[in-house]
Amino acid sequence: MANFGLFVRFTLREDAGEAFDALIRETAAGIKAHEPGTLVYACHQVEGAPNERIFFELYADHAAFEEHERQPHTRHFLTERTKYVEKTEVDRLEPYAGKYPTGAEA
C-alpha cells in the first residue's frame, strides 16, 4: 500500500483552544479545496483534556504529503501554530491493513 499517514498530538497553551481551532478550520478549508492527494485530515478534541488536539492525516502517498507541506495554507498553519502550541508529538505511519477512503485494502 502506498498510503502515508501521520498521527499528531498537540498540547495547547492555556486558553489557546479557540484561536487554534479557528486556525485549523481555515487550514482545513484550504486542504479540502486544493489537495486531492490528502485523503483524510481529521482533527479531534480530546474528551476530558481541553488543551489536547489529535490529528489523523492520510495521504495517497508520500508525494501527496510533500505537496501538502508546500501549500500556502499549510505553511501559514505551521508558522502560526507556535502562538498556540506548547508541545507537538508526531508519529509517521505506514498503513498495512484496514479499510481506507479510496476503497483499497492494505
XYZ file of N, CA and C in Angstrom:
318
model
N 0.843 -1.182 0.000
C 0.000 0.000 0.000
C 0.883 1.238 0.000
N 0.553 2.182 -0.818
C 1.360 3.386 -0.968
C 0.958 4.498 -0.009
N -0.180 4.359 0.709
C -0.618 5.430 1.604
C 0.458 5.782 2.621
N 0.405 7.027 3.065
C 1.311 7.536 4.089
C 0.461 8.323 5.070
N 0.703 8.159 6.358
C -0.116 8.852 7.340
C 0.683 9.474 8.464
N -0.005 10.335 9.193
C 0.549 10.957 10.391
C -0.484 10.892 11.507
N 0.001 10.720 12.715
C -0.790 10.866 13.925
C -0.095 11.960 14.711
N -0.793 13.062 14.947
C -0.160 14.223 15.581
C -0.954 14.604 16.827
N -0.242 14.777 17.938
C -0.870 15.252 19.170
C -0.291 16.627 19.484
N -1.191 17.597 19.617
C -0.814 18.950 20.014
C -1.270 19.185 21.450
N -0.372 19.671 22.278
C -0.738 20.164 23.603
C -0.725 21.680 23.499
N -1.879 22.279 23.726
C -2.034 23.725 23.538
C -1.672 24.499 24.799
N -1.286 25.744 24.581
C -1.077 26.658 25.693
C -2.441 26.917 26.342
N -2.419 27.284 27.596
C -3.653 27.568 28.323
C -4.460 28.644 27.595
N -5.742 28.403 27.432
C -6.695 29.329 26.804
C -6.420 29.594 25.323
N -5.711 28.696 24.642
C -5.408 28.883 23.221
C -6.330 28.068 22.316
N -7.226 27.287 22.888
C -8.051 26.371 22.109
C -8.873 27.030 21.015
N -9.591 28.085 21.336
C -10.461 28.718 20.337
C -9.663 29.278 19.168
N -8.565 29.942 19.444
C -7.748 30.526 18.373
C -7.106 29.428 17.527
N -6.614 28.368 18.179
C -6.016 27.251 17.443
C -7.073 26.589 16.560
N -8.252 26.354 17.100
C -9.317 25.708 16.334
C -9.739 26.559 15.134
N -9.752 27.879 15.301
C -10.066 28.766 14.176
C -8.990 28.646 13.092
N -7.735 28.585 13.495
C -6.638 28.417 12.543
C -6.786 27.094 11.801
N -7.159 26.045 12.499
C -7.340 24.735 11.863
C -8.504 24.745 10.887
N -9.593 25.387 11.237
C -10.734 25.455 10.300
C -10.325 26.152 9.006
N -9.544 27.198 9.120
C -9.031 27.918 7.948
C -8.119 27.009 7.123
N -7.236 26.303 7.794
C -6.306 25.395 7.121
C -7.057 24.251 6.447
N -8.015 23.680 7.151
C -8.783 22.559 6.601
C -9.554 22.970 5.344
N -10.025 24.200 5.293
C -10.718 24.679 4.093
C -9.767 24.667 2.900
N -8.527 25.091 3.093
C -7.531 25.058 2.026
C -7.213 23.642 1.596
N -7.128 22.732 2.557
C -6.844 21.331 2.250
C -7.974 20.736 1.413
N -9.215 20.973 1.826
C -10.373 20.449 1.084
C -10.399 20.983 -0.348
N -10.053 22.237 -0.517
C -10.156 22.887 -1.831
C -8.996 22.561 -2.769
N -7.812 22.273 -2.220
C -6.620 22.228 -3.068
C -5.770 20.961 -2.975
N -6.205 19.966 -2.212
C -5.336 18.807 -2.001
C -6.050 17.485 -2.280
N -6.162 17.101 -3.528
C -6.824 15.824 -3.830
C -6.074 14.613 -3.286
N -4.787 14.737 -3.051
C -3.999 13.630 -2.530
C -4.072 13.476 -1.019
N -4.712 14.434 -0.347
C -4.943 14.312 1.088
C -6.282 13.610 1.248
N -6.230 12.347 1.650
C -7.429 11.515 1.725
C -8.210 11.743 3.012
N -7.506 11.943 4.111
C -8.129 12.202 5.411
C -7.299 13.256 6.121
N -7.973 14.261 6.638
C -7.344 15.253 7.506
C -8.341 15.510 8.619
N -8.288 14.695 9.644
C -9.302 14.688 10.697
C -8.709 15.254 11.984
N -9.358 16.294 12.495
C -8.901 16.985 13.691
C -9.878 16.674 14.829
N -9.338 16.365 15.993
C -10.174 15.944 17.106
C -9.808 16.681 18.386
N -10.827 17.029 19.173
C -10.622 17.438 20.549
C -10.598 16.158 21.376
N -9.900 16.196 22.473
C -9.783 15.019 23.330
C -10.713 15.192 24.525
N -11.614 14.249 24.671
C -12.567 14.302 25.775
C -11.823 14.339 27.111
N -12.176 15.310 27.938
C -11.566 15.432 29.258
C -10.202 16.093 29.268
N -9.706 16.503 28.116
C -8.393 17.160 28.023
C -8.530 18.378 27.111
N -9.019 19.494 27.644
C -9.347 20.647 26.804
C -8.173 21.266 26.053
N -6.959 20.989 26.470
C -5.791 21.553 25.788
C -5.109 20.566 24.861
N -5.762 19.465 24.555
C -5.195 18.460 23.656
C -5.991 18.419 22.349
N -5.258 18.274 21.244
C -5.869 18.071 19.934
C -5.121 16.931 19.265
N -5.848 16.075 18.583
C -5.245 14.960 17.856
C -5.667 15.051 16.401
N -4.690 14.895 15.522
C -4.947 14.881 14.086
C -4.583 13.508 13.540
N -5.415 13.012 12.654
C -5.084 11.833 11.868
C -5.074 12.292 10.424
N -3.954 12.092 9.765
C -3.791 12.519 8.380
C -3.430 11.306 7.537
N -4.093 11.169 6.405
C -3.794 10.073 5.490
C -3.663 10.650 4.089
N -2.546 10.330 3.453
C -2.224 10.834 2.127
C -2.164 9.674 1.146
N -2.444 9.948 -0.106
C -2.412 8.914 -1.139
C -1.040 8.248 -1.196
N 0.000 9.038 -0.959
C 1.375 8.540 -0.948
C 2.265 9.621 -0.348
N 3.541 9.348 -0.259
C 4.458 10.320 0.348
C 4.548 11.600 -0.481
N 4.431 11.488 -1.792
C 4.457 12.680 -2.653
C 3.270 13.601 -2.344
N 2.108 13.033 -2.055
C 0.934 13.843 -1.697
C 1.174 14.568 -0.373
N 1.833 13.899 0.562
C 2.194 14.555 1.823
C 3.149 15.718 1.561
N 4.148 15.501 0.733
C 5.097 16.571 0.419
C 4.391 17.748 -0.258
N 3.428 17.447 -1.120
C 2.637 18.517 -1.761
C 1.831 19.281 -0.711
N 1.260 18.565 0.236
C 0.532 19.194 1.347
C 1.441 20.165 2.098
N 2.646 19.744 2.377
C 3.588 20.582 3.116
C 3.971 21.853 2.361
N 3.889 21.844 1.040
C 4.256 23.013 0.219
C 3.112 24.023 0.068
N 1.909 23.643 0.407
C 0.754 24.510 0.177
C 0.801 25.763 1.058
N 0.363 26.908 0.540
C 0.383 28.152 1.331
C -0.421 28.050 2.622
N -1.583 27.380 2.591
C -2.386 27.264 3.808
C -1.671 26.413 4.861
N -0.925 25.400 4.440
C -0.166 24.581 5.382
C 1.016 25.368 5.928
N 1.722 26.083 5.073
C 2.856 26.903 5.527
C 2.382 27.935 6.559
N 1.222 28.531 6.281
C 0.648 29.513 7.210
C 0.356 28.846 8.562
N -0.258 27.670 8.528
C -0.547 26.953 9.770
C 0.734 26.650 10.543
N 1.740 26.148 9.866
C 2.988 25.773 10.537
C 3.658 26.972 11.203
N 3.538 28.140 10.592
C 4.105 29.359 11.172
C 3.275 29.854 12.354
N 1.967 29.896 12.177
C 1.083 30.477 13.185
C 0.866 29.583 14.407
N 0.982 28.292 14.247
C 0.658 27.384 15.353
C 1.545 27.601 16.575
N 2.744 28.131 16.378
C 3.659 28.323 17.504
C 3.065 29.257 18.566
N 2.129 30.119 18.176
C 1.476 31.010 19.133
C 0.604 30.240 20.118
N 0.123 29.076 19.688
C -0.902 28.354 20.445
C -0.446 27.016 21.010
N 0.633 26.473 20.480
C 1.030 25.107 20.815
C 2.219 25.096 21.763
N 2.070 24.330 22.831
C 3.144 24.149 23.797
C 4.028 22.963 23.430
N 3.403 21.897 22.892
C 4.141 20.673 22.585
C 3.486 19.978 21.396
N 4.319 19.403 20.516
C 3.837 18.651 19.361
C 4.518 17.292 19.341
N 3.711 16.244 19.195
C 4.236 14.889 19.057
C 3.729 14.328 17.736
N 4.633 13.806 16.899
C 4.267 13.320 15.571
C 4.737 11.882 15.400
N 3.811 11.035 14.966
C 4.156 9.673 14.560
C 3.887 9.566 13.071
N 4.876 9.089 12.323
C 4.715 8.831 10.890
C 4.223 7.396 10.744
N 3.183 7.215 9.958
C 2.511 5.929 9.859
C 2.659 5.314 8.484
N 2.865 4.022 8.461
C 2.894 3.251 7.229
C 1.757 2.235 7.303
N 0.580 2.584 6.772
C -0.568 1.678 6.862
C -0.263 0.327 6.205
N -0.752 -0.734 6.830
C -0.532 -2.062 6.270
C -1.780 -2.936 6.277
N -2.824 -2.532 6.973
C -4.051 -3.319 6.987
C -5.215 -2.404 7.345
N -6.355 -2.679 6.800
C -7.538 -1.908 7.168
C -8.352 -1.478 5.980
N -9.294 -0.602 6.241
C -10.181 -0.049 5.220
C -9.868 1.440 5.087
N -9.703 1.882 3.871
C -9.285 3.255 3.616
C -10.283 3.951 2.710
N -10.322 5.298 2.721
C -11.329 6.036 1.963
C -11.297 5.805 0.455
N -10.186 5.346 -0.067
C -10.108 5.086 -1.501
C -10.810 3.784 -1.854
N -11.208 3.026 -0.827
C -11.810 1.726 -1.052
C -10.787 0.616 -1.121
N -9.520 1.001 -1.199
C -8.449 -0.007 -1.271
C -8.229 -0.626 0.087
N -7.797 -1.843 0.094
C -7.428 -2.501 1.332
C -5.940 -2.702 1.372
N -5.391 -2.599 2.564
C -3.937 -2.801 2.702
C -3.635 -4.273 2.818
